[in-house]
PDB file of C-alpha atoms and ligand atoms in Angstrom:
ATOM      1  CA  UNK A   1    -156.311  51.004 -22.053  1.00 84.00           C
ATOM      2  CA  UNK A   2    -158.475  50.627 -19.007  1.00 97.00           C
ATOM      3  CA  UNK A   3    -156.856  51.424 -15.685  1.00 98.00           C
ATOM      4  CA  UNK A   4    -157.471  48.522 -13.272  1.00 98.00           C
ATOM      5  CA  UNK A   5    -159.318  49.334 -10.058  1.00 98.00           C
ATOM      6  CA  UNK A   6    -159.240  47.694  -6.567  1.00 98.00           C
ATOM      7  CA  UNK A   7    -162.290  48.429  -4.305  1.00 98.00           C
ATOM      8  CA  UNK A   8    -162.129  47.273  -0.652  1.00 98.00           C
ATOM      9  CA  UNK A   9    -165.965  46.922   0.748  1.00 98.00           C
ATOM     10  CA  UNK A  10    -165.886  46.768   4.213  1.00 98.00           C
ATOM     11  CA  UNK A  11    -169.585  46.456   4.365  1.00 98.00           C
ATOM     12  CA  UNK A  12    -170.993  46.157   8.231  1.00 98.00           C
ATOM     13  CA  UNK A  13    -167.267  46.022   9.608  1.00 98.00           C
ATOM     14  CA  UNK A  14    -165.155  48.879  11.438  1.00 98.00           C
ATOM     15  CA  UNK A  15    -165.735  51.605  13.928  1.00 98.00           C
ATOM     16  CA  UNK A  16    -163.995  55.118  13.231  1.00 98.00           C
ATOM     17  CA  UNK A  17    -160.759  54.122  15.472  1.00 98.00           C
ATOM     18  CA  UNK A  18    -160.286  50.774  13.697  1.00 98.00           C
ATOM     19  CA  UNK A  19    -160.538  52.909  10.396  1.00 98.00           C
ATOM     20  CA  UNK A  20    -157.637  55.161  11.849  1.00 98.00           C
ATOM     21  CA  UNK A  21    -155.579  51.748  12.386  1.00 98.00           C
ATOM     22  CA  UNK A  22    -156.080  50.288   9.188  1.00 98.00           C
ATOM     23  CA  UNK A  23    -155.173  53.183   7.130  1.00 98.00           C
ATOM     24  CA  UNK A  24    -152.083  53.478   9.380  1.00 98.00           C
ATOM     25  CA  UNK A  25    -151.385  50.533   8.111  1.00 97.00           C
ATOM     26  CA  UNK A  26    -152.114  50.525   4.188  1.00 98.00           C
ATOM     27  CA  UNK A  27    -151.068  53.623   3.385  1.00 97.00           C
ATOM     28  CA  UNK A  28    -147.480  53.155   4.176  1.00 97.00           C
ATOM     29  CA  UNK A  29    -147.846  50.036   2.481  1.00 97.00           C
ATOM     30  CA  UNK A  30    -149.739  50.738  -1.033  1.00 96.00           C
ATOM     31  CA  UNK A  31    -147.353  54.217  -0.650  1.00 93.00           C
ATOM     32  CA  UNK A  32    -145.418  52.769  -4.454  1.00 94.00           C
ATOM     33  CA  UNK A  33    -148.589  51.536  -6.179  1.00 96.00           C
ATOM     34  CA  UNK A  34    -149.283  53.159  -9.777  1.00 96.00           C
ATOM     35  CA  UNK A  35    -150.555  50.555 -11.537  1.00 97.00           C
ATOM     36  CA  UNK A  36    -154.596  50.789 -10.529  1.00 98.00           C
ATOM     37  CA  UNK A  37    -156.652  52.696  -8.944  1.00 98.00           C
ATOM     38  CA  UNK A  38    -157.392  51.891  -5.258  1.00 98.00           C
ATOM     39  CA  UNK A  39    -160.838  52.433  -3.076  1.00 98.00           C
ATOM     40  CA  UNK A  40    -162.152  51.548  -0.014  1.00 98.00           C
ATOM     41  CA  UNK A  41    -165.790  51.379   1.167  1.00 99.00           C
ATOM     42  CA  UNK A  42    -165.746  51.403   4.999  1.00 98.00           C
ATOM     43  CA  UNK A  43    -169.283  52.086   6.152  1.00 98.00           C
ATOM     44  CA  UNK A  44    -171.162  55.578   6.953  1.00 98.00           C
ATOM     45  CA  UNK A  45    -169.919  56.382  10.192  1.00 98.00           C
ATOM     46  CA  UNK A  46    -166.359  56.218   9.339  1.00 98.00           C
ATOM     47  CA  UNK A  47    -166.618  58.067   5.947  1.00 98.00           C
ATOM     48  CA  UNK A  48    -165.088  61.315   6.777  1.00 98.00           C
ATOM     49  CA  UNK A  49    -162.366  59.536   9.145  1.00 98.00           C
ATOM     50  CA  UNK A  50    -161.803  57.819   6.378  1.00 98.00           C
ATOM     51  CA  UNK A  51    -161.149  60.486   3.544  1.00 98.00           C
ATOM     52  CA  UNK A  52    -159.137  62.401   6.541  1.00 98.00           C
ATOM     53  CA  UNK A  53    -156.625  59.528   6.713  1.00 98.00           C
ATOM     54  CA  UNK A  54    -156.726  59.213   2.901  1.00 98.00           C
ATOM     55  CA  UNK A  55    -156.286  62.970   1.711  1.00 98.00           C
ATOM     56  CA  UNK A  56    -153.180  63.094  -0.169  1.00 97.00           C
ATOM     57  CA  UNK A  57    -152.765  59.126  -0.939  1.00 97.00           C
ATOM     58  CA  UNK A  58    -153.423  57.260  -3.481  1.00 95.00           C
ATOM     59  CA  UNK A  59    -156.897  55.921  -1.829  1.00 98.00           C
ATOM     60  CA  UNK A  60    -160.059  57.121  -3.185  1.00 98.00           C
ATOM     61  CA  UNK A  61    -162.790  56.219  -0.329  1.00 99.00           C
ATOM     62  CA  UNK A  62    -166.551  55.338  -1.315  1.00 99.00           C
ATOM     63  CA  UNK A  63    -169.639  54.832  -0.049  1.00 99.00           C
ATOM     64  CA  UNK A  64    -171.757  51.486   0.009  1.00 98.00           C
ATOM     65  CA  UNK A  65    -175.220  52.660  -0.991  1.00 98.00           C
ATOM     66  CA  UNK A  66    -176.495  56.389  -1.367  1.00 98.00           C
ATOM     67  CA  UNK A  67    -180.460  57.168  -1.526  1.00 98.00           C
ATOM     68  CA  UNK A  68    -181.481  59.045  -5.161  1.00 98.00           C
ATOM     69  CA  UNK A  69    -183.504  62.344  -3.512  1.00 98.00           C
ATOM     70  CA  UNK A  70    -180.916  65.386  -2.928  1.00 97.00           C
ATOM     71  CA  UNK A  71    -182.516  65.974   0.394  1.00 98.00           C
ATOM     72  CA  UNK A  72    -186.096  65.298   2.266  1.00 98.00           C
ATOM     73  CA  UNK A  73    -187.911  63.370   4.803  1.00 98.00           C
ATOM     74  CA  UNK A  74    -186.539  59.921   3.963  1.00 98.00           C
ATOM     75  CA  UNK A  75    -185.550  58.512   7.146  1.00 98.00           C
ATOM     76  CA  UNK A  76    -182.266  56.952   7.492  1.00 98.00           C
ATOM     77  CA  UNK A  77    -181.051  57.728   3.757  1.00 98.00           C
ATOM     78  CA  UNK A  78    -177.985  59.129   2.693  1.00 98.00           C
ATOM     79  CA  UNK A  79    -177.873  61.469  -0.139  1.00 98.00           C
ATOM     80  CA  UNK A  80    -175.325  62.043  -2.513  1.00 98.00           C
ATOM     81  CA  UNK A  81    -174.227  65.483  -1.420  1.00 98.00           C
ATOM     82  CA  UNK A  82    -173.713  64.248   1.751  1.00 98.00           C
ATOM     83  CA  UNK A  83    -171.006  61.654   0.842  1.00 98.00           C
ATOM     84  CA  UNK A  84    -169.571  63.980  -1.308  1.00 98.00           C
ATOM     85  CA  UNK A  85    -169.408  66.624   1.465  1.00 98.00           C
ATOM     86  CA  UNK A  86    -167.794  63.488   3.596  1.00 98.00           C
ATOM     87  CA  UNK A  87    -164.878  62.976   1.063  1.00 98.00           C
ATOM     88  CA  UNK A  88    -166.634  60.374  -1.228  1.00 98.00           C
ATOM     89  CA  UNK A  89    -165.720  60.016  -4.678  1.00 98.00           C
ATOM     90  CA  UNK A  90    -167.553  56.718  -5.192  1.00 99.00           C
ATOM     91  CA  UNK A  91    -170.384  54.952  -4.313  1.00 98.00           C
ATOM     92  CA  UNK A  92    -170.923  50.784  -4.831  1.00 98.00           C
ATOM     93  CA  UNK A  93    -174.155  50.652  -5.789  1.00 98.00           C
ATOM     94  CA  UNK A  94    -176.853  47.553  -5.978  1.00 97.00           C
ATOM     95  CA  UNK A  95    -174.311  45.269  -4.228  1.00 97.00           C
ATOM     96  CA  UNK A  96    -176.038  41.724  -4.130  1.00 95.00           C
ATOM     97  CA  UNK A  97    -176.361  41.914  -0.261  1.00 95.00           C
ATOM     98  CA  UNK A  98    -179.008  45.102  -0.974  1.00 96.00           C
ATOM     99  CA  UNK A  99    -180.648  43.313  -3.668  1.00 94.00           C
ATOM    100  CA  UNK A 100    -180.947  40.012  -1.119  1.00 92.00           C
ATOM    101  CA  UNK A 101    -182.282  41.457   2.303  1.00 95.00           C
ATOM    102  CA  UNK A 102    -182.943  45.291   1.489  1.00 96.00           C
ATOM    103  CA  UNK A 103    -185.474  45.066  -1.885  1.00 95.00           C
ATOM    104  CA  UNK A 104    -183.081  46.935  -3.912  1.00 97.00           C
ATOM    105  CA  UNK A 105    -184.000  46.230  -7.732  1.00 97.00           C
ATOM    106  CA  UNK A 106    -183.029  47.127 -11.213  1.00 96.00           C
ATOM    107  CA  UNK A 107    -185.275  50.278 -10.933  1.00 96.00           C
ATOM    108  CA  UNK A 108    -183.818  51.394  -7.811  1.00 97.00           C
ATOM    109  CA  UNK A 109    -179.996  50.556  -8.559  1.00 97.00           C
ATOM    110  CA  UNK A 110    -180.530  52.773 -12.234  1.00 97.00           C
ATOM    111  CA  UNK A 111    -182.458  55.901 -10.373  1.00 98.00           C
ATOM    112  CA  UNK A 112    -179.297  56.002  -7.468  1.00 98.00           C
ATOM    113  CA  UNK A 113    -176.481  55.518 -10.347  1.00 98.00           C
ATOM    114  CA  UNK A 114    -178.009  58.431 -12.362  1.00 98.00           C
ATOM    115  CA  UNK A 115    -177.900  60.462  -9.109  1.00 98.00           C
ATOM    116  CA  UNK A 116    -174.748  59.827  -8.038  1.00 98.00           C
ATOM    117  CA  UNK A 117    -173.044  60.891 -11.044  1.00 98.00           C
ATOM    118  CA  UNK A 118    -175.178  63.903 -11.530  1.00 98.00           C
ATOM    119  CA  UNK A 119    -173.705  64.681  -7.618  1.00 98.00           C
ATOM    120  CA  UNK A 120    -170.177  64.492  -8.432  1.00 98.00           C
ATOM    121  CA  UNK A 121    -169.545  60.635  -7.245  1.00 98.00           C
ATOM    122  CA  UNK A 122    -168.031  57.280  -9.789  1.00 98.00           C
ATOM    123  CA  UNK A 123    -170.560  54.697  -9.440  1.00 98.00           C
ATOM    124  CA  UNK A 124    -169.323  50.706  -8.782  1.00 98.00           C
ATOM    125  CA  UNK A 125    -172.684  49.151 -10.130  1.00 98.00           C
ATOM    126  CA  UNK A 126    -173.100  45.329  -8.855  1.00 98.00           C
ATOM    127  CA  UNK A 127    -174.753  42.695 -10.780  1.00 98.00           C
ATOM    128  CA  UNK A 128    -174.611  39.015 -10.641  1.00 96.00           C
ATOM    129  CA  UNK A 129    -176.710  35.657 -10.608  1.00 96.00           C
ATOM    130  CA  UNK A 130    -177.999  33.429  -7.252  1.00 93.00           C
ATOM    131  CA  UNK A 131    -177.046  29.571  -7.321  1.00 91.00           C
ATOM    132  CA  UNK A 132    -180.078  28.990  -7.886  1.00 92.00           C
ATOM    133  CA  UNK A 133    -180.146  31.029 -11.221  1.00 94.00           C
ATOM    134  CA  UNK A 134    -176.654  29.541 -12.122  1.00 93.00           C
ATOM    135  CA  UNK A 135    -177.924  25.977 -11.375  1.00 91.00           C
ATOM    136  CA  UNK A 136    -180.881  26.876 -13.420  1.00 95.00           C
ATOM    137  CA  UNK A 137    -179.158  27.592 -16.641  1.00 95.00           C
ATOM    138  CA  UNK A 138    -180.081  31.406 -16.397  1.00 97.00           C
ATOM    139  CA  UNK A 139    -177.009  33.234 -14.928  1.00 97.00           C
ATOM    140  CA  UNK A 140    -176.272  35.146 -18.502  1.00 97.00           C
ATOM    141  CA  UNK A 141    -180.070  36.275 -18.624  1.00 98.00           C
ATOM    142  CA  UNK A 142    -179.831  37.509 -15.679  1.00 97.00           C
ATOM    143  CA  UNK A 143    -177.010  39.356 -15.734  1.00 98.00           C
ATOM    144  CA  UNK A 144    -177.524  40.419 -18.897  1.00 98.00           C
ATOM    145  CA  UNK A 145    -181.258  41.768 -17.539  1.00 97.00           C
ATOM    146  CA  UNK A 146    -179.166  43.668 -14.270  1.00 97.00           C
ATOM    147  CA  UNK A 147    -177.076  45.691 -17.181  1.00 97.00           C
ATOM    148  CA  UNK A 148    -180.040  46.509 -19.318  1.00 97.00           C
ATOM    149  CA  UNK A 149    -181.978  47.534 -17.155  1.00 95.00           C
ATOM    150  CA  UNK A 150    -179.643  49.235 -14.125  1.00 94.00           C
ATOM    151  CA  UNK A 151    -177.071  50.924 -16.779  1.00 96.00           C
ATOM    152  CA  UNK A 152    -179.538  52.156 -20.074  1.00 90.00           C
ATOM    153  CA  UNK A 153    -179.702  55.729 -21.106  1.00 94.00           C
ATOM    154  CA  UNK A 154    -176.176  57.419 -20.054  1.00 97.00           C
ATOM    155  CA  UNK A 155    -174.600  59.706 -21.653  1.00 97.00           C
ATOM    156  CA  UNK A 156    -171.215  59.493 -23.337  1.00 96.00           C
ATOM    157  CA  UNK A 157    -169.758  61.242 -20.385  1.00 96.00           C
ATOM    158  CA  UNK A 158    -171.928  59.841 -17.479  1.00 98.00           C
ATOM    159  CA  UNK A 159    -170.702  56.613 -18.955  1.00 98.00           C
ATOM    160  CA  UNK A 160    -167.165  57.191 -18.153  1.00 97.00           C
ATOM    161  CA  UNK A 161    -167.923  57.342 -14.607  1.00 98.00           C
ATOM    162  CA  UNK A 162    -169.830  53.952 -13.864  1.00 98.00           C
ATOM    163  CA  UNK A 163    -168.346  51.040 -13.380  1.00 98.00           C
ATOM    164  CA  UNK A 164    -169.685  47.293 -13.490  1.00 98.00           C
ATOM    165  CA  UNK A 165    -169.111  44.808 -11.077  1.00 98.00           C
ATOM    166  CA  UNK A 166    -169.379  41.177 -11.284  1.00 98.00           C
ATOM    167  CA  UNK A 167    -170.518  39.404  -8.037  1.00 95.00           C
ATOM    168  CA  UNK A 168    -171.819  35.978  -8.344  1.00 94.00           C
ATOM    169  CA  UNK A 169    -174.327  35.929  -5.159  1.00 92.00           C
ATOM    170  CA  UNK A 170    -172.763  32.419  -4.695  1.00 91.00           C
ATOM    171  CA  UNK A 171    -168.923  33.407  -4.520  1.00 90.00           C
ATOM    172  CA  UNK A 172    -169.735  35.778  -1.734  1.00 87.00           C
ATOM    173  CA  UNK A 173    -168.196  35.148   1.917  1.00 82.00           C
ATOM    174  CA  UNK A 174    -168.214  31.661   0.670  1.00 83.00           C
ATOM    175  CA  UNK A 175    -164.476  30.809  -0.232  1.00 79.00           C
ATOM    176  CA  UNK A 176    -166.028  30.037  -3.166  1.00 80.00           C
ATOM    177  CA  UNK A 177    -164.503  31.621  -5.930  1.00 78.00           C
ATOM    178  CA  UNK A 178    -165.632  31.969  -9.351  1.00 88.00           C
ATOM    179  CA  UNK A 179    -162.404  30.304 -11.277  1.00 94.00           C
ATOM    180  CA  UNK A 180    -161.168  33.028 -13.579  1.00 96.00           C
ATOM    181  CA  UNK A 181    -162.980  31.338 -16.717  1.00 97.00           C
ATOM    182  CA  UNK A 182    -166.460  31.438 -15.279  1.00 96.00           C
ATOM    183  CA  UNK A 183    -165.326  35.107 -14.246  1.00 97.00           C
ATOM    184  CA  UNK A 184    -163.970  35.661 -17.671  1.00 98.00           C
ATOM    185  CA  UNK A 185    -166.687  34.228 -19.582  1.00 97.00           C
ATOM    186  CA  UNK A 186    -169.523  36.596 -17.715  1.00 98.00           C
ATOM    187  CA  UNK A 187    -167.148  39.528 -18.209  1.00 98.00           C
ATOM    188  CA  UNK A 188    -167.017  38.798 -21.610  1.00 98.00           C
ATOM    189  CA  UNK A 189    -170.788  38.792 -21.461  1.00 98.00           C
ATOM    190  CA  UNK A 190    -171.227  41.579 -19.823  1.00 98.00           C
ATOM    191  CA  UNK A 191    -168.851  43.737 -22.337  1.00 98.00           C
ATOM    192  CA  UNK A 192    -171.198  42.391 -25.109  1.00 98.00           C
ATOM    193  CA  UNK A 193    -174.487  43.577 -23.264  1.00 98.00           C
ATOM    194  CA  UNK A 194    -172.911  47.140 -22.893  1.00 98.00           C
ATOM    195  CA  UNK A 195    -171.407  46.924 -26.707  1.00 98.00           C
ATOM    196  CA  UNK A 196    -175.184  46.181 -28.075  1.00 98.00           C
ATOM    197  CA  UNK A 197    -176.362  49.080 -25.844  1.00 97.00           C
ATOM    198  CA  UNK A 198    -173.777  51.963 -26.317  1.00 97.00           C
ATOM    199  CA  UNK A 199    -171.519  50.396 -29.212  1.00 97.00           C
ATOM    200  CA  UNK A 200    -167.984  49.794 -29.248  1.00 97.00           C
ATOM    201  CA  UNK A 201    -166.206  52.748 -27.994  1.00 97.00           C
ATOM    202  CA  UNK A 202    -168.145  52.986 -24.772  1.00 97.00           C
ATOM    203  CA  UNK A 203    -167.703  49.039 -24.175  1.00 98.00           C
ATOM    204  CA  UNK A 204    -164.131  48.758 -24.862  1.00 98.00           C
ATOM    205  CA  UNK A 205    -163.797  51.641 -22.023  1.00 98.00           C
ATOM    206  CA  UNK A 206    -165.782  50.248 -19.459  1.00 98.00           C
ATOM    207  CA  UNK A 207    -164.394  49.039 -16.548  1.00 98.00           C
ATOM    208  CA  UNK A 208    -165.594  45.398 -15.052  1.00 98.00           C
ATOM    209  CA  UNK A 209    -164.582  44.605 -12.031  1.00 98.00           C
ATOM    210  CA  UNK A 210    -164.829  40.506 -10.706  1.00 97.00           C
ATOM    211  CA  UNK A 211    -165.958  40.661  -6.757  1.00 96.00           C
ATOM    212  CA  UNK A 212    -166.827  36.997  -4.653  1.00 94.00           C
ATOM    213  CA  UNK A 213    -163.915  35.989  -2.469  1.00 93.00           C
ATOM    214  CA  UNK A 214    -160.982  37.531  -3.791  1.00 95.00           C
ATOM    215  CA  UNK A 215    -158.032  36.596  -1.987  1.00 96.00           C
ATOM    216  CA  UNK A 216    -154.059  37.580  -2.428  1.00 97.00           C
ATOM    217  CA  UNK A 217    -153.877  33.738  -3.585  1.00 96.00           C
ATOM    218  CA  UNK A 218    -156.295  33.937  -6.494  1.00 96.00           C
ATOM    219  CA  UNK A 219    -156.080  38.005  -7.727  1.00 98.00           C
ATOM    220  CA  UNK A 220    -153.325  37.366 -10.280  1.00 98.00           C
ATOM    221  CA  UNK A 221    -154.992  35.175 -12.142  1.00 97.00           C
ATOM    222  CA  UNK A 222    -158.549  36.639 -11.860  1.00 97.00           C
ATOM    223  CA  UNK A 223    -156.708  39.783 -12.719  1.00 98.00           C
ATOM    224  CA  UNK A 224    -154.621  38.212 -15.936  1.00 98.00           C
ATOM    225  CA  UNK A 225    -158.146  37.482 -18.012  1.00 98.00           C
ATOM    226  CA  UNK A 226    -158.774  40.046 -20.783  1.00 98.00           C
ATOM    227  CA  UNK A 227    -161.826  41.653 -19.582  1.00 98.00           C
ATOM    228  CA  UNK A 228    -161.535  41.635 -16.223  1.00 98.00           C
ATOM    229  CA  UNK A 229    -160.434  45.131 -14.775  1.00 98.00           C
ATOM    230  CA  UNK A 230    -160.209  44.932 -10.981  1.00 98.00           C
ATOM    231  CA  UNK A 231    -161.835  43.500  -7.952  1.00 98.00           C
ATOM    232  CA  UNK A 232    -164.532  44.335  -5.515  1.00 98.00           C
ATOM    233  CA  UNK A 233    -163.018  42.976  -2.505  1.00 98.00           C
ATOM    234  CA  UNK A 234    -164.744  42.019   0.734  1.00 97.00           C
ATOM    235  CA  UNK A 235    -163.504  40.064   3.535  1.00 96.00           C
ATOM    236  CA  UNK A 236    -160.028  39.949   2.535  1.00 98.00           C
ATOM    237  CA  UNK A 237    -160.071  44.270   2.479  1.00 98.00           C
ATOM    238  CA  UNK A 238    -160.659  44.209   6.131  1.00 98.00           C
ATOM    239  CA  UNK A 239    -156.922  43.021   7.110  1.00 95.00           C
ATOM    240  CA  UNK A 240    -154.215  45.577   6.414  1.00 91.00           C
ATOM    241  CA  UNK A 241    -151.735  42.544   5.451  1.00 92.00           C
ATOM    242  CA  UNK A 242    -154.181  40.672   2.597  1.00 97.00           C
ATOM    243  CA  UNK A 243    -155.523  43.873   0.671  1.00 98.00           C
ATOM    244  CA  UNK A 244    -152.154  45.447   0.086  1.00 98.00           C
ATOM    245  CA  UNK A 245    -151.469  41.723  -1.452  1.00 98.00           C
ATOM    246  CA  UNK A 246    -154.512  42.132  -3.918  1.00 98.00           C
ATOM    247  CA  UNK A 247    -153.498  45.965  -4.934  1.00 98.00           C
ATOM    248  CA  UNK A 248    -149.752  44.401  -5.642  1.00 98.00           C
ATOM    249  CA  UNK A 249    -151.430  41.182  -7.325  1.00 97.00           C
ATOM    250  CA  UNK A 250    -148.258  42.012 -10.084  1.00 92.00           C
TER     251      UNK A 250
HETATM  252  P1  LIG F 301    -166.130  38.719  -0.330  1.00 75.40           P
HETATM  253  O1  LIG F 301    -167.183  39.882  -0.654  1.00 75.40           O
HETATM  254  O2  LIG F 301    -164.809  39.136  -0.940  1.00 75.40           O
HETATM  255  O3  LIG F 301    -166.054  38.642   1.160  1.00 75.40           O
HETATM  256  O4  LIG F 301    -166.643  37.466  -0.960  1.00 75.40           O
HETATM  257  C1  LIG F 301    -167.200  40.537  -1.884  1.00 75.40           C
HETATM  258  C2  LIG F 301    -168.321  41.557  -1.934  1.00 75.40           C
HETATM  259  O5  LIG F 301    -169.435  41.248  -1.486  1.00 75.40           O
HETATM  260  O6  LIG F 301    -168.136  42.704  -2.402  1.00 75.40           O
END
């Protein structure tokens, strides 16, 4: 019942022109995929070249971060109207590399993800647990902490237009992949945190995605566990031949 979704974040990677190329190339080749949804997160500048190339695919483009203020003096911000005016439809939101080197918190990540759906924009909400915390023994608390306190008080409706994403800090740009039971097994976690929240009807509908170096090599069987949903892919979204592999992981 829950459509699968592939997100591409191309985090601090790609000028306009190398957008143009790489949309060339993917479009032509995702052109038969209706099996998930498909995103791609190329950074601010190339936002509108983006949703240009992608108007009339199948590609949905977001945004990395957005600021929670409609407008104001808040230098170097970006507010929700503004990606929305760019061709957004999504935004990622708390992505582990904002929570590492840019002080984003729970507080923060939950004030932007009310925003952005109040704006008009489907919110990719990141959460996951440092090496340290894993080695520690504390991974599920703190995951389980990120949902509580990033994703409480939605509505019904609001709901249906956030999705989770599970990115353990230590799978990131590492080639270290979290096999698809330790994926499974937090997913499984994480669909329990948002069942004691919001119940059953609102947890069987959510959408979790696994992100932490997804590959073409290791998607299909990431992508075969029962509540995992999609990816959040980074390095491998940057080359037009490897993400078209992960969208056709069937
Ligand atoms: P990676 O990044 O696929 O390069 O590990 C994933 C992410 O940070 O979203």
């Amino acid at each position: 019942m829950r459509r699968p979704i592939i997100a591409g974040n191309w985090k601090m990677f790609k000028t306009i022109a190398e957008t143009r190329q790489f949309f060339d190339a993917l479009i032509p080749a995702i052109q038969d995929v209706e099996h998930c949804d498909i995103v791609v997160a190329p950074p601010f500048t190339a936002l509108a070249a983006a949703a240009e190339e992608a108007d009339g695919t199948r590609v949905s483009i977001s945004a990395q971060d957005v600021y929670w203020e409609p407008q104001g003096a808040f230098t170097g911000e970006i507010a929700v109207r503004m990606l929305v005016d760019a061709g957004c439809a999504f935004t990622i939101i708390g992505h582990s590399e904002r929570r590492q080197y840019f002080g984003e918190i729970d507080q923060t990540v939950e004030k932007k993800t009310r925003a952005s759906i109040k704006g008009g924009l489907d919110a990719i909400v990141c959460v996951g647990e440092s090496l340290a915390e894993r080695d520690a023994g504390s991974a599920i608390s703190i995951v389980r902490g990120q949902v509580q306190n990033g994703l409480a008080g939605f509505s019904e409706s609001e709901l249906s237009h956030i999705s989770v994403a599970y990115e353990p800090v230590w799978a990131i740009g590492t080639g270290r992949t979290a096999t698809p039971e330790i994926a499974e097994s937090m997913h499984a976690e994480i669909r329990k945190t948002i069942l004691e929240i919001y119940g059953e009807k609102i947890s069987a509908a959510m959408r979790i995605l696994y992100g932490g170096s997804v590959k073409p090599d290791n998607i299909k069987a990431l992508m075969a566990c029962e509540n995992i949903d999609g990816a959040l892919v980074g390095g491998a979204s940057l080359e037009p031949a490897s993400f078209p592999s992960i969208i056709k992981y069937r």
